[in-house]
Short mmCIF file of C-alpha atoms and ligand atoms in Angstrom, two decimals:
data_model
loop_
_atom_site.label_atom_id
_atom_site.label_comp_id
_atom_site.label_asym_id
_atom_site.label_seq_id
_atom_site.Cartn_x
_atom_site.Cartn_y
_atom_site.Cartn_z
CA UNK A 98 -9.74 48.49 18.79
CA UNK A 99 -8.52 45.28 20.29
CA UNK A 100 -7.05 42.37 18.35
CA UNK A 101 -9.33 39.56 17.15
CA UNK A 102 -6.84 36.78 17.85
CA UNK A 103 -3.23 36.26 18.96
CA UNK A 104 -0.28 34.07 18.03
CA UNK A 105 2.53 33.27 20.44
CA UNK A 106 5.63 31.43 19.24
CA UNK A 107 6.87 33.18 16.15
CA UNK A 108 9.34 30.74 14.62
CA UNK A 109 8.64 29.55 11.06
CA UNK A 110 5.13 28.20 11.62
CA UNK A 111 3.87 30.86 14.03
CA UNK A 112 5.05 33.87 12.06
CA UNK A 113 3.61 32.50 8.82
CA UNK A 114 0.30 31.75 10.51
CA UNK A 115 0.20 35.28 11.96
CA UNK A 116 0.85 36.73 8.52
CA UNK A 117 -1.88 34.55 7.02
CA UNK A 118 -4.32 35.87 9.67
CA UNK A 119 -3.30 39.49 9.05
CA UNK A 120 -3.61 39.09 5.29
CA UNK A 121 -7.17 37.88 5.79
CA UNK A 122 -8.04 41.07 7.62
CA UNK A 123 -7.85 39.77 11.20
CA UNK A 124 -6.12 42.13 13.58
CA UNK A 125 -3.55 39.82 15.14
CA UNK A 126 -1.60 40.27 18.38
CA UNK A 127 1.85 38.65 18.21
CA UNK A 128 4.23 37.49 20.91
CA UNK A 129 7.34 35.37 21.30
CA UNK A 130 9.43 34.39 24.34
CA UNK A 131 12.34 36.42 22.97
CA UNK A 132 11.12 39.77 21.66
CA UNK A 133 13.57 39.86 18.72
CA UNK A 134 11.35 37.55 16.63
CA UNK A 135 8.26 39.68 17.31
CA UNK A 136 10.11 42.81 16.31
CA UNK A 137 11.49 41.21 13.15
CA UNK A 138 8.04 39.96 12.11
CA UNK A 139 6.43 43.38 12.46
CA UNK A 140 9.34 45.16 10.78
CA UNK A 141 9.44 42.84 7.80
CA UNK A 142 5.75 42.11 7.33
CA UNK A 143 3.89 44.86 9.21
CA UNK A 144 2.54 46.22 5.92
CA UNK A 145 0.67 42.97 5.20
CA UNK A 146 -2.07 43.67 7.75
CA UNK A 147 -2.76 44.80 11.30
CA UNK A 148 -0.27 43.44 13.85
CA UNK A 149 -0.19 44.28 17.55
CA UNK A 150 3.25 43.41 18.93
CA UNK A 151 3.37 42.40 22.60
CA UNK A 152 6.51 42.14 24.69
CA UNK A 153 4.98 40.01 27.43
CA UNK A 154 2.23 37.42 27.69
CA UNK A 155 0.30 39.81 29.95
CA UNK A 156 0.43 42.51 27.27
CA UNK A 157 -0.67 39.96 24.68
CA UNK A 158 -3.71 38.89 26.69
CA UNK A 159 -4.62 42.51 27.50
CA UNK A 160 -4.63 43.43 23.80
CA UNK A 161 -7.38 40.93 22.91
CA UNK A 162 -11.14 41.11 22.40
CA UNK A 163 -13.22 38.74 24.53
CA UNK A 164 -13.51 35.85 24.53
CA UNK A 165 -9.75 35.85 24.06
CA UNK A 166 -8.19 33.49 21.55
CA UNK A 167 -4.47 32.76 21.62
CA UNK A 168 -2.87 30.34 19.18
CA UNK A 169 0.35 28.83 20.48
CA UNK A 170 2.97 27.65 17.96
CA UNK A 171 5.88 26.64 20.19
CA UNK A 172 7.95 23.51 20.50
CA UNK A 173 5.72 20.60 21.51
CA UNK A 174 6.09 19.04 24.99
CA UNK A 175 7.50 20.95 27.97
CA UNK A 176 7.66 24.34 26.22
CA UNK A 177 3.98 24.08 25.27
CA UNK A 178 3.06 23.28 28.90
CA UNK A 179 5.03 26.30 30.13
CA UNK A 180 3.31 28.64 27.69
CA UNK A 181 -0.15 27.20 28.42
CA UNK A 182 0.35 27.65 32.18
CA UNK A 183 1.48 31.24 31.80
CA UNK A 184 -1.46 32.14 29.53
CA UNK A 185 -4.05 30.31 31.61
CA UNK A 186 -3.08 32.36 34.68
CA UNK A 187 -3.76 35.54 32.73
CA UNK A 188 -7.07 34.48 31.20
CA UNK A 189 -10.71 34.45 32.29
CA UNK A 190 -13.51 31.89 31.92
CA UNK A 191 -14.64 31.53 28.31
CA UNK A 192 -11.20 32.37 26.88
CA UNK A 193 -9.49 29.94 24.49
CA UNK A 194 -6.01 28.57 24.08
CA UNK A 195 -5.41 26.96 20.69
CA UNK A 196 -2.40 24.65 20.45
CA UNK A 197 -1.37 24.46 16.80
CA UNK A 198 1.82 22.49 17.47
CA UNK A 199 2.33 18.80 16.88
CA UNK A 200 1.20 17.69 20.32
CA UNK A 201 0.53 14.08 21.22
CA UNK A 202 -3.26 13.72 21.51
CA UNK A 203 -2.94 12.28 25.03
CA UNK A 204 -1.23 15.52 26.14
CA UNK A 205 -4.04 17.43 24.50
CA UNK A 206 -6.66 15.42 26.39
CA UNK A 207 -4.85 16.07 29.67
CA UNK A 208 -4.51 19.81 29.02
CA UNK A 209 -8.11 20.15 27.85
CA UNK A 210 -9.41 18.49 31.02
CA UNK A 211 -7.22 20.67 33.26
CA UNK A 212 -8.23 23.94 31.58
CA UNK A 213 -11.91 23.01 31.49
CA UNK A 214 -11.83 22.92 35.31
CA UNK A 215 -10.79 26.56 35.18
CA UNK A 216 -13.53 27.48 32.70
CA UNK A 217 -11.09 27.83 29.79
CA UNK A 218 -11.34 26.19 26.37
CA UNK A 219 -8.31 24.30 25.17
CA UNK A 220 -8.36 23.59 21.44
CA UNK A 221 -5.74 21.09 20.26
CA UNK A 222 -5.50 21.79 16.54
CA UNK A 223 -3.63 19.85 13.89
CA UNK A 224 -2.08 22.10 11.27
CA UNK A 225 -0.55 20.52 8.18
CA UNK A 226 1.25 21.88 5.19
CA UNK A 227 4.55 23.04 6.66
CA UNK A 228 5.65 26.64 6.44
CA UNK A 229 4.19 27.17 2.98
CA UNK A 230 0.78 25.95 4.14
CA UNK A 231 0.84 28.09 7.28
CA UNK A 232 1.33 31.16 5.11
CA UNK A 233 -0.89 30.44 2.14
CA UNK A 234 -3.54 28.12 3.53
CA UNK A 235 -2.97 25.00 5.60
CA UNK A 236 -5.19 22.02 6.23
CA UNK A 237 -6.57 22.58 9.75
CA UNK A 238 -7.88 19.90 12.13
CA UNK A 239 -9.31 21.56 15.25
CA UNK A 240 -10.41 19.56 18.28
CA UNK A 241 -11.91 21.03 21.47
CA UNK A 242 -15.45 21.98 22.39
CA UNK A 243 -18.21 22.81 19.90
CA UNK A 244 -18.63 26.08 21.82
CA UNK A 245 -15.03 27.11 21.07
CA UNK A 246 -15.48 26.26 17.40
CA UNK A 247 -18.34 28.74 17.14
CA UNK A 248 -15.83 31.51 17.81
CA UNK A 249 -12.80 30.02 16.12
CA UNK A 250 -14.35 28.30 13.12
CA UNK A 251 -14.86 31.43 11.01
CA UNK A 252 -11.24 32.53 11.55
CA UNK A 253 -9.68 29.12 10.94
CA UNK A 254 -11.85 28.42 7.91
CA UNK A 255 -10.91 31.81 6.44
CA UNK A 256 -7.18 31.14 6.63
CA UNK A 257 -7.31 27.45 5.61
CA UNK A 258 -6.70 26.06 2.12
CA UNK A 259 -9.78 25.91 -0.13
CA UNK A 260 -10.72 23.20 -2.61
CA UNK A 261 -13.71 23.81 -4.91
CA UNK A 262 -14.55 26.73 -2.64
CA UNK A 263 -14.72 24.55 0.47
CA UNK A 264 -12.39 25.23 3.40
CA UNK A 265 -9.95 22.47 4.38
CA UNK A 266 -10.98 22.92 7.99
CA UNK A 267 -13.75 21.13 9.89
CA UNK A 268 -14.34 20.75 13.62
CA UNK A 269 -13.00 17.21 14.11
CA UNK A 270 -14.43 16.47 17.56
CA UNK A 271 -13.85 17.11 21.27
CA UNK A 272 -10.58 17.26 23.24
CA UNK A 273 -7.76 15.37 21.48
CA UNK A 274 -9.65 14.46 18.28
CA UNK A 275 -7.92 17.09 16.14
CA UNK A 276 -4.42 16.12 17.17
CA UNK A 277 -5.28 12.43 16.75
CA UNK A 278 -6.43 12.97 13.18
CA UNK A 279 -3.33 15.06 12.47
CA UNK A 280 -1.20 12.21 13.82
CA UNK A 281 -2.87 9.66 11.51
CA UNK A 282 -2.49 12.12 8.63
CA UNK A 283 1.26 12.09 9.28
CA UNK A 284 1.24 8.30 9.50
CA UNK A 285 -0.51 8.05 6.12
CA UNK A 286 2.08 10.47 4.77
CA UNK A 287 4.79 7.99 5.84
CA UNK A 288 2.98 5.14 4.05
CA UNK A 289 2.40 7.22 0.91
CA UNK A 290 6.07 8.16 0.68
CA UNK A 291 7.23 4.59 1.29
CA UNK A 292 5.02 3.31 -1.56
CA UNK A 293 6.31 6.01 -3.89
CA UNK A 294 9.88 5.14 -2.92
CA UNK A 295 9.27 1.43 -3.61
CA UNK A 296 7.83 2.31 -7.04
CA UNK A 297 10.95 4.28 -7.90
CA UNK A 298 13.26 1.57 -6.59
CA UNK A 299 11.58 -1.13 -8.68
CA UNK A 300 11.54 0.90 -11.88
CA UNK A 301 15.19 1.65 -11.38
CA UNK A 302 16.63 -1.60 -10.10
CA UNK A 303 14.33 -4.14 -11.76
CA UNK A 304 13.31 -1.99 -14.73
CA UNK A 305 16.75 -0.50 -15.39
CA UNK A 306 15.35 3.01 -15.82
CA UNK A 307 17.30 6.20 -15.06
CA UNK A 308 15.92 8.74 -12.55
CA UNK A 309 15.15 11.28 -15.27
CA UNK A 310 12.96 8.74 -17.10
CA UNK A 311 11.29 7.73 -13.86
CA UNK A 312 10.58 11.42 -13.25
CA UNK A 313 8.66 11.43 -16.55
CA UNK A 314 6.72 8.37 -15.46
CA UNK A 315 5.64 10.11 -12.24
CA UNK A 316 4.73 13.21 -14.21
CA UNK A 317 2.44 11.10 -16.38
CA UNK A 318 0.95 9.38 -13.33
CA UNK A 319 0.19 12.79 -11.89
CA UNK A 320 -2.38 13.39 -14.60
CA UNK A 321 -4.38 10.26 -13.69
CA UNK A 322 -6.03 8.88 -10.57
CA UNK A 323 -2.71 9.16 -8.68
CA UNK A 324 -2.74 12.94 -9.07
CA UNK A 325 -1.36 14.29 -5.80
CA UNK A 326 1.18 16.63 -4.30
CA UNK A 327 3.58 13.82 -3.35
CA UNK A 328 3.56 12.29 -6.85
CA UNK A 329 4.08 15.76 -8.33
CA UNK A 330 7.10 16.56 -6.16
CA UNK A 331 8.52 13.06 -6.72
CA UNK A 332 8.88 13.99 -10.40
CA UNK A 333 10.62 17.21 -9.34
CA UNK A 334 13.11 15.52 -7.02
CA UNK A 335 13.85 12.64 -9.42
CA UNK A 336 14.32 15.04 -12.32
CA UNK A 337 16.75 17.24 -10.40
CA UNK A 338 20.46 17.06 -11.23
CA UNK A 339 23.11 17.82 -8.60
CA UNK A 340 24.91 21.03 -9.60
CA UNK A 341 28.22 20.07 -8.01
CA UNK A 342 28.62 16.60 -9.56
CA UNK A 343 26.23 16.50 -12.52
CA UNK A 344 24.77 13.28 -11.08
CA UNK A 345 21.09 12.62 -10.47
CA UNK A 346 20.33 14.46 -7.23
CA UNK A 347 18.79 11.30 -5.72
CA UNK A 348 22.20 9.57 -6.05
CA UNK A 349 24.08 12.11 -3.95
CA UNK A 350 21.66 12.07 -1.00
CA UNK A 351 22.61 9.73 1.87
CA UNK A 352 19.95 7.00 1.81
CA UNK A 353 19.15 7.02 5.52
CA UNK A 354 15.65 8.29 6.21
CA UNK A 355 15.01 10.36 9.30
CA UNK A 356 11.82 10.77 11.30
CA UNK A 357 10.45 13.12 13.90
CA UNK A 358 8.17 10.60 15.57
CA UNK A 359 4.57 11.12 14.48
CA UNK A 360 4.66 7.94 12.38
CA UNK A 361 5.84 6.02 15.42
CA UNK A 362 3.04 7.55 17.53
CA UNK A 363 0.48 6.44 14.95
CA UNK A 364 1.71 2.85 15.07
CA UNK A 365 1.93 2.85 18.88
CA UNK A 366 -1.67 4.03 19.13
CA UNK A 367 -2.78 1.54 16.49
CA UNK A 368 -1.29 -1.26 18.59
CA UNK A 369 -3.21 0.03 21.62
CA UNK A 370 -6.45 0.14 19.64
CA UNK A 371 -5.81 -3.24 17.99
CA UNK A 372 -6.02 -1.82 14.47
CA UNK A 373 -3.62 -3.22 11.85
CA UNK A 374 -1.98 -0.25 10.14
CA UNK A 375 0.59 -2.37 8.36
CA UNK A 376 1.27 0.22 5.66
CA UNK A 377 2.25 2.86 8.19
CA UNK A 378 4.16 0.39 10.37
CA UNK A 379 6.19 -0.94 7.42
CA UNK A 380 6.99 2.64 6.42
CA UNK A 381 8.24 3.52 9.91
CA UNK A 382 10.31 0.32 10.08
CA UNK A 383 11.71 0.85 6.57
CA UNK A 384 13.01 4.26 7.65
CA UNK A 385 14.56 2.74 10.76
CA UNK A 386 16.18 -0.03 8.71
CA UNK A 387 17.62 2.47 6.24
CA UNK A 388 19.34 4.24 9.12
CA UNK A 389 21.07 1.05 10.36
CA UNK A 390 24.31 1.76 8.53
CA UNK A 391 26.27 -0.79 10.55
CA UNK A 392 24.00 -3.68 9.64
CA UNK A 393 23.65 -2.61 6.04
CA UNK A 394 27.41 -2.35 5.46
CA UNK A 395 27.91 -5.77 7.07
CA UNK A 396 25.49 -7.36 4.59
CA UNK A 397 25.86 -5.38 1.37
CA UNK A 398 26.21 -7.56 -1.72
CA UNK A 399 25.37 -7.16 -5.39
CA UNK A 400 25.32 -10.76 -6.47
CA UNK A 401 21.63 -11.12 -7.35
CA UNK A 402 21.09 -12.73 -10.73
CA UNK A 403 19.19 -10.76 -13.41
CA UNK A 404 15.47 -11.51 -13.56
CA UNK A 405 12.77 -11.58 -16.17
CA UNK A 406 10.89 -8.29 -15.91
CA UNK A 407 7.40 -8.06 -17.44
CA UNK A 408 7.03 -5.59 -20.36
CA UNK A 409 4.15 -4.11 -18.44
CA UNK A 410 6.33 -3.12 -15.47
CA UNK A 411 5.57 0.62 -15.53
CA UNK A 412 1.81 0.10 -15.71
CA UNK A 413 1.98 -2.72 -13.19
CA UNK A 414 3.82 -0.53 -10.70
CA UNK A 415 1.26 2.22 -11.18
CA UNK A 416 -1.51 -0.26 -10.37
CA UNK A 417 0.36 -1.61 -7.34
CA UNK A 418 0.99 1.91 -6.06
CA UNK A 419 -2.66 2.82 -6.39
CA UNK A 420 -3.96 -0.36 -4.75
CA UNK A 421 -1.43 -0.20 -1.90
CA UNK A 422 -2.35 3.41 -1.33
CA UNK A 423 -6.02 2.48 -1.03
CA UNK A 424 -5.02 -0.09 1.60
CA UNK A 425 -2.93 2.44 3.55
CA UNK A 426 -5.82 4.92 3.64
CA UNK A 427 -8.32 2.18 4.50
CA UNK A 428 -6.14 1.29 7.49
CA UNK A 429 -5.68 4.92 8.57
CA UNK A 430 -9.41 5.57 8.42
CA UNK A 431 -10.02 2.39 10.43
CA UNK A 432 -7.73 3.76 13.10
CA UNK A 433 -9.57 7.07 13.22
CA UNK A 434 -12.90 5.26 13.47
CA UNK A 435 -11.63 3.05 16.30
CA UNK A 436 -10.29 6.02 18.27
CA UNK A 437 -13.51 7.93 17.67
CA UNK A 438 -15.44 5.04 19.25
CA UNK A 439 -12.97 4.60 22.08
CA UNK A 440 -12.95 8.29 23.06
CA UNK A 441 -16.52 9.23 22.02
CA UNK A 442 -15.41 11.74 19.42
CA UNK A 443 -18.13 11.09 16.84
CA UNK A 444 -15.76 11.88 13.95
CA UNK A 445 -17.24 12.25 10.46
CA UNK A 446 -14.80 10.22 8.35
CA UNK A 447 -15.91 11.71 5.04
CA UNK A 448 -15.22 15.20 6.41
CA UNK A 449 -11.67 14.15 7.29
CA UNK A 450 -11.07 13.27 3.64
CA UNK A 451 -12.42 16.72 2.76
CA UNK A 452 -9.97 18.50 5.08
CA UNK A 453 -7.02 16.69 3.53
CA UNK A 454 -7.90 17.58 -0.07
CA UNK A 455 -5.85 20.78 0.11
CA UNK A 456 -3.16 22.53 2.11
CA UNK A 457 -1.47 19.39 3.39
CA UNK A 458 1.23 17.03 2.21
CA UNK A 459 -1.10 14.12 1.40
CA UNK A 460 -3.48 16.26 -0.67
CA UNK A 461 -4.72 14.20 -3.59
CA UNK A 462 -7.61 14.00 -6.02
CA UNK A 463 -8.21 10.49 -4.69
CA UNK A 464 -9.54 11.99 -1.41
CA UNK A 465 -12.70 13.05 -3.27
CA UNK A 466 -13.43 9.37 -3.80
CA UNK A 467 -12.93 8.65 -0.10
CA UNK A 468 -15.33 11.41 0.80
CA UNK A 469 -17.92 10.06 -1.65
CA UNK A 470 -17.52 6.57 -0.21
CA UNK A 471 -18.30 7.74 3.35
CA UNK A 472 -21.08 10.06 2.20
CA UNK A 473 -22.77 7.13 0.50
CA UNK A 474 -22.21 4.71 3.40
CA UNK A 475 -21.22 6.43 6.68
CA UNK A 476 -20.72 3.10 8.47
CA UNK A 477 -18.66 1.50 5.71
CA UNK A 478 -16.77 -1.39 7.39
CA UNK A 479 -13.65 -0.66 5.30
CA UNK A 480 -12.80 1.66 2.47
CA UNK A 481 -11.99 -1.53 0.54
CA UNK A 482 -15.65 -2.51 0.80
CA UNK A 483 -16.80 0.59 -1.07
CA UNK A 484 -17.97 -0.28 -4.61
CA UNK A 485 -15.59 2.13 -6.30
CA UNK A 486 -12.49 1.12 -4.36
CA UNK A 487 -13.40 -2.55 -4.40
CA UNK A 488 -13.49 -2.64 -8.19
CA UNK A 489 -10.45 -0.37 -8.52
CA UNK A 490 -8.42 -2.77 -6.39
CA UNK A 491 -9.87 -5.87 -8.08
CA UNK A 492 -8.82 -4.41 -11.42
CA UNK A 493 -5.31 -3.79 -10.11
CA UNK A 494 -4.74 -7.07 -8.34
CA UNK A 495 -3.11 -9.07 -11.17
CA UNK A 496 -0.60 -6.29 -11.83
CA UNK A 497 -0.06 -5.91 -8.09
CA UNK A 498 0.84 -9.61 -7.77
CA UNK A 499 3.21 -9.37 -10.76
CA UNK A 500 4.94 -6.42 -9.10
CA UNK A 501 5.43 -8.20 -5.79
CA UNK A 502 6.60 -11.37 -7.56
CA UNK A 503 9.06 -9.42 -9.71
CA UNK A 504 10.39 -7.53 -6.70
CA UNK A 505 10.89 -10.70 -4.70
CA UNK A 506 12.67 -12.40 -7.62
CA UNK A 507 14.86 -9.35 -8.21
CA UNK A 508 15.72 -8.90 -4.54
CA UNK A 509 14.20 -5.41 -4.36
CA UNK A 510 12.52 -4.89 -0.98
CA UNK A 511 8.87 -3.84 -1.24
CA UNK A 512 7.54 -4.13 2.32
CA UNK A 513 4.79 -1.60 1.57
CA UNK A 514 3.47 -3.31 -1.58
CA UNK A 515 3.74 -6.82 -0.21
CA UNK A 516 2.23 -6.13 3.21
CA UNK A 517 -0.64 -4.22 1.61
CA UNK A 518 -1.30 -7.16 -0.69
CA UNK A 519 -1.16 -9.58 2.26
CA UNK A 520 -3.66 -7.41 4.13
CA UNK A 521 -6.02 -7.39 1.16
CA UNK A 522 -5.67 -11.13 0.62
CA UNK A 523 -6.29 -11.75 4.32
CA UNK A 524 -9.49 -9.72 4.33
CA UNK A 525 -10.70 -11.60 1.26
CA UNK A 526 -9.94 -15.07 2.59
CA UNK A 527 -12.97 -17.07 3.61
CA UNK A 528 -10.92 -18.98 6.21
CA UNK A 529 -7.78 -17.75 7.92
CA UNK A 530 -5.25 -19.90 9.77
CA UNK A 531 -6.25 -18.09 12.94
CA UNK A 532 -8.19 -21.31 13.60
CA UNK A 533 -4.89 -23.16 13.95
CA UNK A 534 -3.56 -20.43 16.22
CA UNK A 535 -6.59 -20.87 18.48
CA UNK A 536 -5.96 -24.62 18.50
CA UNK A 537 -2.34 -24.12 19.54
CA UNK A 538 -3.32 -21.65 22.24
CA UNK A 539 -5.78 -24.15 23.62
CA UNK A 540 -3.17 -26.93 23.48
CA UNK A 541 -0.42 -25.20 25.44
CA UNK A 542 -2.37 -22.77 27.59
CA UNK A 543 -5.99 -24.01 27.81
CA UNK A 544 -7.00 -20.65 26.37
CA UNK A 545 -10.21 -22.17 24.89
CA UNK A 546 -11.74 -21.69 21.44
CA UNK A 547 -15.11 -21.12 19.84
CA UNK A 548 -16.57 -23.48 17.23
CA UNK A 549 -18.10 -22.70 13.86
CA UNK A 550 -21.07 -24.97 14.51
CA UNK A 551 -22.26 -24.10 18.02
CA UNK A 552 -22.14 -21.29 20.58
CA UNK A 553 -19.95 -21.23 23.66
CA UNK A 554 -16.29 -21.64 24.56
CA UNK A 555 -14.59 -25.03 24.48
CA UNK A 556 -11.44 -26.73 25.64
CA UNK A 557 -9.94 -30.03 24.54
CA UNK A 558 -8.27 -32.17 27.20
CA UNK A 559 -5.04 -32.42 25.19
CA UNK A 560 -3.02 -34.09 27.95
CA UNK A 561 -5.67 -36.73 28.68
CA UNK A 562 -8.09 -38.49 26.33
CA UNK A 563 -8.70 -35.42 24.13
CA UNK A 564 -12.38 -35.16 24.88
CA UNK A 565 -13.86 -31.71 24.40
CA UNK A 566 -15.43 -29.94 27.38
CA UNK A 567 -17.46 -26.73 27.78
CA UNK A 568 -15.12 -24.08 29.09
P1 NDP B 920 9.89 25.15 16.74
O1 NDP B 920 9.23 23.85 16.99
O2 NDP B 920 11.30 25.15 16.31
O3 NDP B 920 9.73 26.05 18.07
C1 NDP B 920 10.34 27.32 18.19
C2 NDP B 920 9.43 28.27 18.93
O4 NDP B 920 9.14 27.77 20.24
C3 NDP B 920 10.09 29.62 19.12
O5 NDP B 920 9.10 30.61 18.99
C4 NDP B 920 10.61 29.53 20.56
O6 NDP B 920 10.79 30.78 21.17
C5 NDP B 920 9.48 28.78 21.21
N1 NDP B 920 9.85 28.15 22.47
C6 NDP B 920 10.69 27.11 22.65
N2 NDP B 920 10.78 26.81 23.96
C7 NDP B 920 9.98 27.68 24.62
C8 NDP B 920 9.65 27.88 25.99
N3 NDP B 920 10.14 27.08 26.94
N4 NDP B 920 8.82 28.88 26.31
C9 NDP B 920 8.30 29.67 25.34
N5 NDP B 920 8.57 29.54 24.04
C10 NDP B 920 9.39 28.54 23.68
O7 NDP B 920 9.04 26.03 15.69
P2 NDP B 920 8.21 25.64 14.37
O8 NDP B 920 7.67 26.92 13.88
O9 NDP B 920 9.00 24.79 13.44
O10 NDP B 920 7.01 24.72 14.89
C11 NDP B 920 6.08 25.15 15.88
C12 NDP B 920 5.13 24.02 16.19
O11 NDP B 920 4.42 23.67 15.00
C13 NDP B 920 5.81 22.73 16.65
O12 NDP B 920 4.99 22.08 17.61
C14 NDP B 920 5.88 21.90 15.40
O13 NDP B 920 5.93 20.51 15.68
C15 NDP B 920 4.58 22.29 14.73
N6 NDP B 920 4.54 22.11 13.29
C16 NDP B 920 5.61 22.37 12.51
C17 NDP B 920 5.56 22.18 11.15
C18 NDP B 920 6.73 22.50 10.32
O14 NDP B 920 6.67 22.24 9.10
N7 NDP B 920 7.79 23.06 10.85
C19 NDP B 920 4.34 21.70 10.49
C20 NDP B 920 3.24 21.53 11.37
C21 NDP B 920 3.36 21.71 12.72
P3 NDP B 920 12.22 31.55 21.08
O15 NDP B 920 12.23 32.26 19.76
O16 NDP B 920 12.20 32.48 22.23
O17 NDP B 920 13.28 30.49 21.17
#
């Protein structure tokens, strides 16, 4: 018989995804631009399930049941366009192309619209969890039409990670919704890692603790409400000793963080939507700053005086990490909600928390709470307004302030902690100095302002007798 589904692009991600499909009993056709990868996959893993190797795209398409479903796992950008064009020419109305790469959601929207004109379904799908996830169960965020999900859903849900028996795969929404949510997922991952890094830095530089002891602290945290993959692997990395030098591994790594760009995309889109995602933005900027070796070497100094560190530092940092993390997620979910409104995606926010509970890098027990919050109140104005998170953050706030104060006094940069606290304090403030900003704008540019005590727009004649007029 014919194959149920196909994968083209058999580098790390594609070959692992194909193996995952085969292991779940789906007969999978496999193809790669250069045949060597296809051959190697079938030779090494052919016994894991039913593979149908194809030398050309035409052979691949011909080997499939209808409606045909081809997952592409090639380099994002130009290569993806080339592969999509080639496949589309070989396909018939009703067939589906699933892009599992890290595409920008705007590219996905463009491709979906173009293929729809030809009667084809284009399903931009976020896949998280790296190579390990692709093989053993990733978190999957499919966009595209509801019609395409009827065919694809059962396959994608079967190969996805499972938590409490539920698949970490839900139809996110039409066209670019899946890739948008994957992008924000990556942005939150940046924020999460930045907050973890700040926690380590403070415990080490202000608290005077060695990496091995900090590893123990993270291990302990991983059995509480911070339980998550990233906290777990932080203990692993901090506990690791470099074989060559006998030094803590973290001390022999060059401290210049790299980035592939999805964090930057998240912040760029947040700016377009007018949503403050300060946690993600600070994380992206902190990575950029770390890479500015020239500036850092010009300014390096170690002259900071010792500071008084509270005895409660470890517990305080735990509280600050938790609260800042709540803020980062609140901001990320705000961004998803805003995009969902802007593009008519009708995204179920609670379901997004469900998808991320397993298979992906930001998997965490905490996501259950986010799901509960949105199940209880689907139109929650902010995660911070949910009863559970509101009291969790209120309980943490004194410790959080002590952490930021200590860091500032000790000269340890905590842009994640401090910007998250500023965001929280701003939302809680009854009056913000935005009133003064409006006054200034009216003064220099006659931009007008609204008043607290009556409707309408007003302007003060600043250059004349300062009477107020209706604008
Ligand atoms: P790469 O991004 O390194 O892409 C390599 C694959 O793309 C090869 O199969 C290559 O074929 C193919 N390719 C490149 N250019 C072309 C072209 N012009 N025409 C046809 N095929 C082409 O592979 P990965 O497996 O790392 O990632 C695949 C996708 O998944 C990417 O979009 C990536 O961003 C995304 N992703 C990756 C994750 C990861 O952890 N690596 C996690 C989640 C998503 P050939 O062998 O012939 O060179």
